[in-house]
XYZ file of C-alpha atoms in Angstrom:
324
model
C 13.905 1.320 -15.646
C 14.812 -0.950 -18.576
C 12.216 -1.917 -21.126
C 12.861 -4.696 -23.166
C 11.109 -7.141 -26.291
C 10.397 -10.108 -24.726
C 8.476 -11.775 -27.684
C 7.089 -10.932 -31.206
C 4.410 -13.079 -32.715
C 2.937 -11.729 -36.514
C 0.314 -13.507 -39.255
C 1.310 -11.514 -42.919
C 1.929 -12.154 -46.026
C 4.500 -14.434 -44.990
C 4.322 -17.746 -43.468
C 2.188 -16.867 -40.093
C 3.250 -17.099 -37.274
C 6.689 -18.056 -37.567
C 9.822 -16.798 -38.659
C 10.921 -18.706 -41.775
C 10.700 -14.926 -43.449
C 13.928 -14.496 -42.341
C 16.149 -17.180 -44.426
C 12.919 -18.136 -46.996
C 10.803 -15.222 -47.441
C 8.044 -15.670 -50.159
C 8.419 -12.663 -52.910
C 4.841 -11.626 -54.526
C 4.639 -9.301 -57.792
C 1.027 -8.416 -57.271
C -0.039 -5.538 -56.292
C -2.518 -6.792 -53.501
C -2.057 -9.892 -51.302
C -3.988 -10.771 -48.248
C -2.309 -12.059 -45.152
C -1.945 -15.547 -44.898
C -4.389 -16.996 -42.177
C -3.118 -20.157 -39.737
C -5.607 -22.630 -38.326
C -7.149 -20.251 -35.920
C -8.788 -23.536 -33.726
C -6.064 -23.826 -31.193
C -6.595 -20.040 -30.662
C -10.344 -19.282 -31.054
C -13.482 -21.499 -30.234
C -14.801 -22.458 -33.746
C -18.301 -21.424 -32.603
C -16.967 -17.717 -31.621
C -14.929 -17.551 -34.738
C -18.157 -17.437 -36.913
C -19.379 -14.033 -35.607
C -15.793 -12.835 -35.531
C -13.873 -10.937 -38.740
C -10.386 -12.073 -39.733
C -8.740 -8.966 -38.003
C -10.198 -10.150 -34.744
C -8.677 -13.569 -35.274
C -5.737 -12.413 -35.799
C -5.401 -10.029 -33.117
C -6.529 -13.023 -30.628
C -4.101 -15.873 -32.114
C -0.864 -13.317 -33.013
C -1.680 -12.158 -29.166
C -2.218 -15.085 -27.496
C 0.834 -16.272 -29.253
C 3.404 -13.074 -27.821
C 1.787 -13.872 -24.615
C 2.527 -17.516 -24.252
C 5.923 -16.803 -25.705
C 6.512 -14.248 -22.698
C 5.005 -16.734 -20.231
C 2.467 -14.053 -19.440
C -1.430 -14.820 -18.715
C -2.215 -11.549 -18.290
C -0.779 -8.116 -19.202
C -1.002 -5.217 -17.044
C -2.185 -3.502 -19.878
C -3.403 -3.565 -23.872
C -2.113 -1.017 -26.607
C -3.461 -1.226 -29.918
C -2.636 0.376 -33.391
C -4.902 0.401 -36.204
C -5.312 2.794 -39.543
C -8.391 1.344 -40.434
C -10.032 -0.516 -37.817
C -12.531 -3.295 -38.650
C -12.724 -2.139 -42.430
C -14.616 -5.240 -43.342
C -17.259 -5.472 -40.740
C -17.995 -1.424 -41.510
C -18.480 -2.105 -45.263
C -21.143 -5.373 -44.617
C -22.904 -3.103 -42.653
C -22.886 -0.319 -44.845
C -23.410 -2.556 -47.888
C -26.531 -4.376 -45.584
C -27.722 -0.538 -44.786
C -27.718 0.257 -47.998
C -29.221 -2.773 -49.706
C -31.934 -3.480 -47.170
C -32.768 -0.012 -45.545
C -32.576 0.295 -41.589
C -35.299 -2.440 -40.545
C -33.565 -5.521 -40.783
C -29.973 -4.865 -39.603
C -27.895 -7.188 -37.792
C -26.297 -5.481 -34.882
C -23.280 -7.645 -35.081
C -21.237 -5.909 -38.201
C -21.833 -2.753 -36.570
C -21.068 -3.528 -33.142
C -17.520 -5.162 -34.447
C -17.096 -2.493 -36.852
C -14.927 -0.038 -34.137
C -11.854 0.270 -34.175
C -11.417 0.331 -30.240
C -13.042 -3.521 -30.764
C -9.723 -5.330 -31.239
C -8.146 -4.286 -27.813
C -11.602 -4.788 -25.768
C -12.029 -7.683 -27.543
C -8.747 -9.443 -26.779
C -9.279 -7.829 -22.761
C -12.425 -9.329 -22.597
C -11.112 -13.037 -23.705
C -7.868 -12.976 -21.432
C -9.846 -11.018 -18.690
C -7.363 -8.319 -18.399
C -8.925 -5.323 -16.800
C -6.082 -3.039 -16.791
C -5.104 -0.373 -18.949
C -6.858 -0.351 -22.495
C -6.158 2.009 -25.113
C -6.243 2.183 -29.054
C -4.410 4.651 -31.147
C -5.523 5.582 -34.772
C -3.332 8.168 -36.684
C -2.963 6.493 -40.048
C 0.549 6.131 -41.019
C 1.680 6.622 -37.110
C -0.757 4.638 -35.550
C 1.842 2.055 -34.130
C 4.600 4.182 -33.482
C 1.714 6.604 -31.459
C 0.993 2.965 -29.733
C 4.506 1.947 -28.975
C 5.402 5.408 -27.233
C 2.471 5.643 -25.060
C 3.218 1.702 -23.838
C 7.066 3.197 -23.554
C 6.503 6.171 -21.790
C 4.112 4.500 -19.191
C 6.346 1.615 -18.404
C 9.473 4.167 -18.036
C 7.347 5.781 -15.606
C 6.968 2.695 -13.810
C 2.984 2.634 -14.117
C 3.288 -1.160 -15.686
C 5.888 -3.854 -15.475
C 4.532 -5.670 -18.711
C 2.802 -4.378 -22.118
C 0.658 -6.232 -24.567
C 1.133 -3.969 -27.888
C -0.315 -4.523 -31.043
C -0.470 -3.785 -34.705
C -3.908 -4.705 -36.610
C -4.915 -3.497 -40.048
C -6.940 -5.651 -42.985
C -7.278 -4.630 -46.461
C -10.428 -5.516 -48.561
C -11.023 -5.820 -51.930
C -13.001 -2.524 -52.317
C -10.731 -0.637 -50.498
C -7.659 -1.114 -52.199
C -9.572 -0.408 -55.151
C -10.804 3.165 -53.762
C -7.120 3.577 -52.843
C -5.146 2.536 -55.977
C -7.352 5.152 -57.558
C -5.980 7.761 -55.959
C -2.456 6.051 -56.626
C -2.021 5.438 -52.962
C 0.009 1.945 -53.595
C 2.784 3.106 -55.925
C 5.392 2.205 -53.683
C 4.540 -1.253 -53.441
C 2.344 -3.960 -53.093
C -0.555 -3.299 -50.317
C -0.893 -5.947 -47.586
C -2.407 -6.404 -43.989
C -0.783 -6.098 -40.794
C -1.118 -8.298 -37.745
C 1.696 -7.964 -35.116
C 1.790 -8.484 -31.150
C 4.321 -7.737 -28.751
C 5.135 -7.901 -25.024
C 7.174 -5.075 -23.252
C 8.746 -6.444 -19.886
C 11.078 -5.108 -17.597
C 13.773 -8.124 -18.951
C 14.362 -9.742 -21.688
C 16.721 -10.331 -24.717
C 16.154 -7.033 -26.818
C 16.268 -3.906 -25.048
C 14.559 -0.922 -26.922
C 16.423 2.046 -25.817
C 14.699 4.647 -27.156
C 11.195 6.012 -29.120
C 11.374 9.220 -30.892
C 8.478 10.966 -32.916
C 9.159 14.003 -34.993
C 6.737 16.328 -36.951
C 7.827 17.662 -39.864
C 11.932 17.741 -38.555
C 14.187 19.454 -40.795
C 17.761 18.023 -41.302
C 19.074 19.298 -38.004
C 16.085 18.058 -35.836
C 16.855 14.847 -36.616
C 20.334 14.847 -36.407
C 19.796 16.110 -32.931
C 17.274 13.591 -32.381
C 19.721 10.645 -33.259
C 22.927 11.857 -32.064
C 20.551 12.430 -28.841
C 19.158 8.576 -28.550
C 23.065 7.126 -28.980
C 24.481 9.566 -26.392
C 21.849 8.595 -23.600
C 22.144 5.110 -24.197
C 26.242 5.495 -24.458
C 27.121 4.771 -27.704
C 27.924 6.363 -31.386
C 26.521 6.420 -34.717
C 28.530 4.199 -35.856
C 27.812 1.986 -33.137
C 24.470 1.146 -35.037
C 25.315 -1.940 -37.058
C 21.704 -2.029 -39.243
C 19.307 0.962 -40.389
C 15.602 -0.658 -41.038
C 13.696 1.546 -42.904
C 10.120 1.907 -44.782
C 11.779 1.671 -48.519
C 9.527 0.902 -50.748
C 9.694 1.701 -55.222
C 8.230 5.218 -54.567
C 10.965 7.248 -55.553
C 9.609 10.410 -53.500
C 9.047 8.328 -50.469
C 12.774 6.724 -50.915
C 14.283 10.150 -51.187
C 13.750 10.757 -47.447
C 15.458 8.045 -46.523
C 17.909 8.421 -48.906
C 19.191 11.927 -47.693
C 19.282 9.554 -43.758
C 21.495 7.491 -44.953
C 23.829 10.421 -46.851
C 23.228 11.841 -43.371
C 24.785 9.526 -41.301
C 26.520 7.659 -43.873
C 24.456 4.728 -43.489
C 23.589 3.313 -46.761
C 25.861 0.169 -46.661
C 24.138 -0.703 -43.057
C 20.237 -0.048 -44.788
C 17.617 -2.850 -45.190
C 13.910 -2.431 -45.948
C 11.400 -4.722 -44.610
C 8.259 -3.748 -47.355
C 9.403 -5.590 -49.818
C 8.805 -8.802 -47.146
C 5.604 -7.754 -45.818
C 4.493 -5.169 -47.817
C 2.203 -1.785 -47.716
C -0.685 -0.751 -44.554
C -0.792 1.942 -42.301
C 0.611 -0.143 -39.806
C 3.271 -1.744 -41.696
C 5.779 -0.466 -39.295
C 5.322 -2.540 -36.593
C 7.022 -5.524 -39.179
C 9.728 -3.218 -38.957
C 10.331 -4.387 -34.832
C 9.467 -8.309 -36.039
C 12.541 -7.679 -38.558
C 14.815 -5.918 -36.035
C 13.623 -8.484 -33.233
C 14.605 -11.521 -35.317
C 18.027 -9.764 -36.312
C 18.728 -9.202 -32.841
C 18.093 -12.707 -31.338
C 20.132 -14.068 -33.860
C 23.087 -11.427 -33.918
C 22.756 -11.645 -37.681
C 20.659 -9.909 -40.107
C 19.547 -12.485 -43.351
C 22.736 -11.206 -45.377
C 25.018 -12.608 -42.334
C 25.848 -9.222 -41.364
C 26.620 -9.174 -37.486
C 23.819 -6.843 -35.266
C 24.004 -5.692 -32.068
C 22.406 -2.006 -32.403
C 19.467 -1.890 -34.712
C 17.934 1.682 -35.678
C 14.622 2.022 -37.269
C 13.400 4.732 -38.901
C 10.027 5.027 -40.420
C 7.811 8.426 -42.106
C 4.737 8.870 -43.220
C 4.000 11.374 -46.205
C 7.292 12.719 -44.929
C 5.264 14.605 -42.057
C 5.306 12.351 -39.326
C 8.860 10.980 -38.260
C 9.802 8.091 -35.686
C 13.191 6.873 -34.520
C 13.131 3.020 -32.426
C 16.618 2.479 -31.004
C 16.892 -1.347 -30.522
C 20.061 -2.993 -28.684
C 21.279 -6.388 -27.666
């Protein structure tokens, strides 16, 4: 069974729910940039929106947009990735607990603070009673969710799946992570990406692999295996999309990969456009999806086969092959 990327929608530090970033990306010099929010009235009842955090609003807007573009009302399953969950509501609940004690707490912040709130809220709103799962694995949360959807569709359990990656970054949490040097590689941002996987479409998800602390030989075998299984050669890969940023330690892993496969002239990054977050790798799918739909990269390079390579702390590595 072939699996295709039917649609993809994003809210980020670029123009929301748009692909304008492809030709006119907004550049940032700051170390911390929150996502640009669209008008949520077309997606959410204003009264209900008052009780919702930004992460839920963004998840609903991107999910409804992706489903509409894919011409699917109710997906067979909803699988969500998040590194932090609804951290803003968690902070509000803990601050209220600290300042007011346990006597006058409002339950709303607590109810909406759990990690699976996002996936379940989407399901309730669109009346999806199918498989619903949330993956919380820090920097490989998105890859875990995508692999979950990919495997289950390969097994014939679902005809289509709504996959989402959602994270927010509050000022307080940014400050804490900044103190330990977490943002040395680029600017901190937020993630809101939703995509629909289906049995037909324009962009094929040919393979998804995750590797834990692989050596050089395991990576070579994985890439060669992905290519041979899909009847292409490594040299047929037109574009390599990596999680490169400004951190030398992080980039050294990508340098080694590019040297092994002689892909330096075909390599591009996406974090300089969308920023850093635990689920930022979902934006690499957005990047590749637009390139494959248009048939060219932003630099004008012709594109038919794209390999996505990301790693988290040089422990968890992921490879995603997209073809057109």
